Short mmCIF file of C-alpha atoms in Angstrom, two decimals:
data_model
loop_
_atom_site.label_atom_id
_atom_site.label_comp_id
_atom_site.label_asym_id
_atom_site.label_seq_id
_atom_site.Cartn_x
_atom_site.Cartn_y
_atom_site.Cartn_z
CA UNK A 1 0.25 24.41 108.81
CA UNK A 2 0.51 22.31 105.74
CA UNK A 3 0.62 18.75 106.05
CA UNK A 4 2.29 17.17 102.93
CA UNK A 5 1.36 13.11 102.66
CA UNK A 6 3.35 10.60 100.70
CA UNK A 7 1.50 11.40 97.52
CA UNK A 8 3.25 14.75 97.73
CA UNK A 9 0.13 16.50 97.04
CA UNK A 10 -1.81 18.89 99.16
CA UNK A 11 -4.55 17.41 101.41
CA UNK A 12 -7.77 16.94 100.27
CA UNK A 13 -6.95 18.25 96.93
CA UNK A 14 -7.53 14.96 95.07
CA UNK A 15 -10.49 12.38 95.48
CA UNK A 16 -9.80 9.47 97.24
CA UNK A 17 -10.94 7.28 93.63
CA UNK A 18 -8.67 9.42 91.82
CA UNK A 19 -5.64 8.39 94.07
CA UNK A 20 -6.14 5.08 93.91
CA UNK A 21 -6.52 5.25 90.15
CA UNK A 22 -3.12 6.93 89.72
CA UNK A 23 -1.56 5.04 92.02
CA UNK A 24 -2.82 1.88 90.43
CA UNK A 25 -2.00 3.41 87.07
CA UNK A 26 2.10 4.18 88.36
CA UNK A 27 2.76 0.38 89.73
CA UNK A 28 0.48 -1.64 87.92
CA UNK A 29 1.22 -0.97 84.57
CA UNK A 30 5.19 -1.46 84.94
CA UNK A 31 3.94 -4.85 86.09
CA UNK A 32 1.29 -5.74 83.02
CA UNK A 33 2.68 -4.45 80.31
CA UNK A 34 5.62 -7.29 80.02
CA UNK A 35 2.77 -9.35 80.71
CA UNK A 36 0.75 -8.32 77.57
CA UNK A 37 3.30 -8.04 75.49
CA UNK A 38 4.64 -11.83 76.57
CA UNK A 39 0.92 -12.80 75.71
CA UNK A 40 0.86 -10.89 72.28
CA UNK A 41 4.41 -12.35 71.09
CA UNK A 42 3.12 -15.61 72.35
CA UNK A 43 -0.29 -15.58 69.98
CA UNK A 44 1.96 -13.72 66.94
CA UNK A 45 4.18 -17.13 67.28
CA UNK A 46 1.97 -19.95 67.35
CA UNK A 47 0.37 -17.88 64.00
CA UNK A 48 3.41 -17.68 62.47
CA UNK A 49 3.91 -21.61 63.41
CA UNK A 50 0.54 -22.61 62.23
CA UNK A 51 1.39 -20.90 58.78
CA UNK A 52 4.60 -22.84 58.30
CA UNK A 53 2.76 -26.13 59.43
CA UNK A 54 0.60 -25.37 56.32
CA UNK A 55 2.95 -24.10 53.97
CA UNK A 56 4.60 -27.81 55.25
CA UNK A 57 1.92 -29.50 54.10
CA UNK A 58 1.27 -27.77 50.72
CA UNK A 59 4.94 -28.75 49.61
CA UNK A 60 4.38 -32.08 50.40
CA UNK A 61 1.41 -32.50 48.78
CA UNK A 62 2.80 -30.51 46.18
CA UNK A 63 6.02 -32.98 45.93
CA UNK A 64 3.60 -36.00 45.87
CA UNK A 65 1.53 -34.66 43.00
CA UNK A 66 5.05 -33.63 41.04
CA UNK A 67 6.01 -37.65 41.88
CA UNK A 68 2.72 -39.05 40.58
CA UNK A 69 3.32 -36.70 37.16
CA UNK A 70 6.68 -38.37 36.68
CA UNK A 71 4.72 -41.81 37.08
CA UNK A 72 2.67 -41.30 34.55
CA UNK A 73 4.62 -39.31 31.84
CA UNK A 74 6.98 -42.82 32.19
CA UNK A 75 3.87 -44.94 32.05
CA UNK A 76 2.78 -42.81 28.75
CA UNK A 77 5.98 -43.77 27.51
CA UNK A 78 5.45 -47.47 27.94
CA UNK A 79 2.33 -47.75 26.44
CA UNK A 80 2.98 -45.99 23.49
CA UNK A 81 6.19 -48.42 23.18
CA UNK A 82 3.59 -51.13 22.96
CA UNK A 83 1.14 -49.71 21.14
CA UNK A 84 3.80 -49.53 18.39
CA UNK A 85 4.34 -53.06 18.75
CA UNK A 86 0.70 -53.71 17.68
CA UNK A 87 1.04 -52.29 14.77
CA UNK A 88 1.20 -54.89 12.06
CA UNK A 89 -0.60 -56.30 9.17
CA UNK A 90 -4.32 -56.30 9.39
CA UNK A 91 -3.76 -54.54 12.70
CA UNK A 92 -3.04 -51.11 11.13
CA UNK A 93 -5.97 -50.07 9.51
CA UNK A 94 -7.67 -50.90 12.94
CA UNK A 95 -5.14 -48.64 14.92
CA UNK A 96 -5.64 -45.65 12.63
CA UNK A 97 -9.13 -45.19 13.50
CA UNK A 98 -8.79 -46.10 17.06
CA UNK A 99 -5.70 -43.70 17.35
CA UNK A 100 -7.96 -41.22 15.10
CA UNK A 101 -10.88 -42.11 17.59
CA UNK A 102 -8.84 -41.57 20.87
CA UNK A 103 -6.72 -38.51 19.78
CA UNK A 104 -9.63 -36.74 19.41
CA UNK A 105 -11.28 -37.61 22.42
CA UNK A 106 -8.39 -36.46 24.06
CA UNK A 107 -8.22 -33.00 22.45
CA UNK A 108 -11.50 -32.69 23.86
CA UNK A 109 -10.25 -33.24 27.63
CA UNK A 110 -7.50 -30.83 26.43
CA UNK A 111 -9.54 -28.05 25.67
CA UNK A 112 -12.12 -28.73 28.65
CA UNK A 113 -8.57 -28.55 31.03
CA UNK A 114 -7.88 -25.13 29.04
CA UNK A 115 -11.21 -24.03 30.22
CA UNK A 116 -10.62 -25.18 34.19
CA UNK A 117 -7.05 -23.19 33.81
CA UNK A 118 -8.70 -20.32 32.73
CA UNK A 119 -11.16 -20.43 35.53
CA UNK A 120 -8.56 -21.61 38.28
CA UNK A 121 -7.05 -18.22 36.95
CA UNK A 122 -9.73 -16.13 37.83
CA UNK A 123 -10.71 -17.24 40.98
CA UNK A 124 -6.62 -17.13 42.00
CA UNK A 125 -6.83 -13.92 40.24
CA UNK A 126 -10.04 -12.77 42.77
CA UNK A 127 -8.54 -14.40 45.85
CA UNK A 128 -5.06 -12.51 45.82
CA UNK A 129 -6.58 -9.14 44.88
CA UNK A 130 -7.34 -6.59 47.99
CA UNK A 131 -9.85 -4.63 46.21
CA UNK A 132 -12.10 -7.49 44.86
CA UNK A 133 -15.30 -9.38 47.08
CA UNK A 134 -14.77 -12.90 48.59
CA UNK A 135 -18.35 -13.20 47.63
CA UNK A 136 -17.49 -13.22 43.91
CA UNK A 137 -14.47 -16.01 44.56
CA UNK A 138 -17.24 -18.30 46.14
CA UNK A 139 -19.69 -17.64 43.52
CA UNK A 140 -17.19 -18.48 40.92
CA UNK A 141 -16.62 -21.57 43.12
CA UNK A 142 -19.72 -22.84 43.44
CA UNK A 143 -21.35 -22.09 40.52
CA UNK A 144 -18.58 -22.67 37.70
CA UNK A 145 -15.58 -24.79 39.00
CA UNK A 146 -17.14 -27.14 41.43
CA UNK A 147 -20.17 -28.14 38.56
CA UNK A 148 -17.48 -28.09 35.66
CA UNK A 149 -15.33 -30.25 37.41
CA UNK A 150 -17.86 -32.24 38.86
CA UNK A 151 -20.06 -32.93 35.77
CA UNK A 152 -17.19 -34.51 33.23
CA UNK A 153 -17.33 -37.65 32.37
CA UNK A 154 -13.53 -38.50 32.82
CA UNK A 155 -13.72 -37.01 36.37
CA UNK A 156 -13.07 -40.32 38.18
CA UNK A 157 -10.00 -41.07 35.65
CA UNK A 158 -8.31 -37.58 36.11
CA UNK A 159 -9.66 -37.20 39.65
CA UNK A 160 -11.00 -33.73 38.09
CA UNK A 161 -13.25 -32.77 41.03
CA UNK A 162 -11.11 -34.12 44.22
CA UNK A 163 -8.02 -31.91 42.80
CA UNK A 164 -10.39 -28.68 42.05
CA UNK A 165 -11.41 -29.03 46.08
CA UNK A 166 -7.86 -29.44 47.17
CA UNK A 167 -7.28 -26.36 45.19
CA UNK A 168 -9.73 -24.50 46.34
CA UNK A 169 -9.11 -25.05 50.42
CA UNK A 170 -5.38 -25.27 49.75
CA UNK A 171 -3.66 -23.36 47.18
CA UNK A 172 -3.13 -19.70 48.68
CA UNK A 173 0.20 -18.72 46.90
CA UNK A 174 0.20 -14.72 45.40
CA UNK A 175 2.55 -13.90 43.78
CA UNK A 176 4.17 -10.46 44.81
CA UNK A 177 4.38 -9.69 41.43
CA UNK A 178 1.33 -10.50 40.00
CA UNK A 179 2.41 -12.24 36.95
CA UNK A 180 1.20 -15.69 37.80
CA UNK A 181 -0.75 -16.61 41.17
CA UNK A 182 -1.09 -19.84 42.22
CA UNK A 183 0.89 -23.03 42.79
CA UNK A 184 -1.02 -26.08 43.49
CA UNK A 185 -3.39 -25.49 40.65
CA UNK A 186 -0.29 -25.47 38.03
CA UNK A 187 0.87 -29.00 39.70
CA UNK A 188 -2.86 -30.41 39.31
CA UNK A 189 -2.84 -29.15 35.84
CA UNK A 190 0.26 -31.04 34.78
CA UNK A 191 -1.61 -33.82 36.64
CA UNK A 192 -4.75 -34.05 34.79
CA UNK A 193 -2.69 -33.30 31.26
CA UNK A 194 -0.65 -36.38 32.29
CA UNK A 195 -3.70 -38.67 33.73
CA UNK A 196 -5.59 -37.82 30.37
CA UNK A 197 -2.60 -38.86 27.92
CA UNK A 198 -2.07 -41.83 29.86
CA UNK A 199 -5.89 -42.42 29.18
CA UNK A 200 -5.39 -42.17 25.59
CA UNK A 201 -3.26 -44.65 25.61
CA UNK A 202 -4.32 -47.18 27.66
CA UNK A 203 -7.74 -47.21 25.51
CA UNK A 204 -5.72 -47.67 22.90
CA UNK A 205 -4.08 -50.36 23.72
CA UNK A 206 -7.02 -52.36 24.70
CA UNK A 207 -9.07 -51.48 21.41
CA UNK A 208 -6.53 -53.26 19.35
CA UNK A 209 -6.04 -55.49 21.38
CA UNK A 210 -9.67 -56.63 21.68
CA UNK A 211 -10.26 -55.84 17.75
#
């Protein structure tokens, strides 16, 4: 006579390990599987938080660079009011070779920032693309940017080699359609072009005034 048992299986058909693994397998699971998927949602959230927190800070610091831009452009402004002021008599023979002196000096800077934006480019250009090696980006880094930066002698005026860092840890922005990547490095490069007129200017000033 046939004895059916609650696993509605014959006897002795199935190994005891077996049983316990299917068993295990049809009430366990029902039970873990919420679990794991609570535990999944909860790690996908607190990524997804952690990337806003950033993208938080970047517009800030962003919004204070944009501030400090609008400082300076007025601060320009000002000093070229008063450098017009200066002008007079045995003054302006003085001021045209100081302005002559200056202006140049600053197309330099200008042309040295033309060579960071290209760079800044590149490495954006590296850093967005899928099919290109992070080892590349870092030697690009370490061996162009970082020395450029760091080896200018106006680096302490424009704060050339502090905003090149931020850059690099902080600006991540690709942009979907490839045209231009990047958006702290286009705020720092307003920056500098404003930090290096304002430079101009203020030397200047003092020239003629100490002449």
């Amino acid at each position: 006579m046939n004895i059916e048992n609650d696993l509605n299986i014959p006897p002795d058909a199935e190994p005891v390990s077996k049983k316990i693994s299917r068993i295990a397998t049809q009430f366990l699971i029902p039970v873990l599987l919420p679990a794991s998927s609570a535990f999944i949602a909860s790690i996908a959230q607190r990524r997804v938080s952690s990337r806003l927190d950033q993208v938080n800070k970047e517009n800030e610091n962003v919004k204070h660079l944009q501030d400090e831009v609008t400082n300076l452009r007025d601060e320009v402004k000002f000093l070229e009011s008063r450098r017009s002021a200066l002008t007079s008599g045995h003054l302006k023979e003085i001021q045209q070779k100081v302005l002559k002196d200056e202006h140049a000096a600053f197309l330099k800077i200008a042309a040295d920032l033309d060579n960071m934006k290209t760079l800044l480019q590149k490495r954006q250009q590296i850093k967005c693309s899928l099919f290109t090696s992070r080892h590349h980006r870092l030697e690009l880094e370490d061996q162009q940017l970082k020395p450029f930066s760091y080896s200018r002698s106006y680096d302490k005026e424009l704060g050339l080699y502090p905003g090149v860092l931020d850059i690099l840890e902080n600006d991540n922005y690709c942009d979907p359609h490839g045209s231009k990547h990047g958006h702290l490095m286009w705020v720092y490069m307003d920056l500098w072009k404003a930090r290096a007129q304002l430079r101009m200017f203020k030397r200047v000033v003092k020239r003629i005034q100490d002449a």
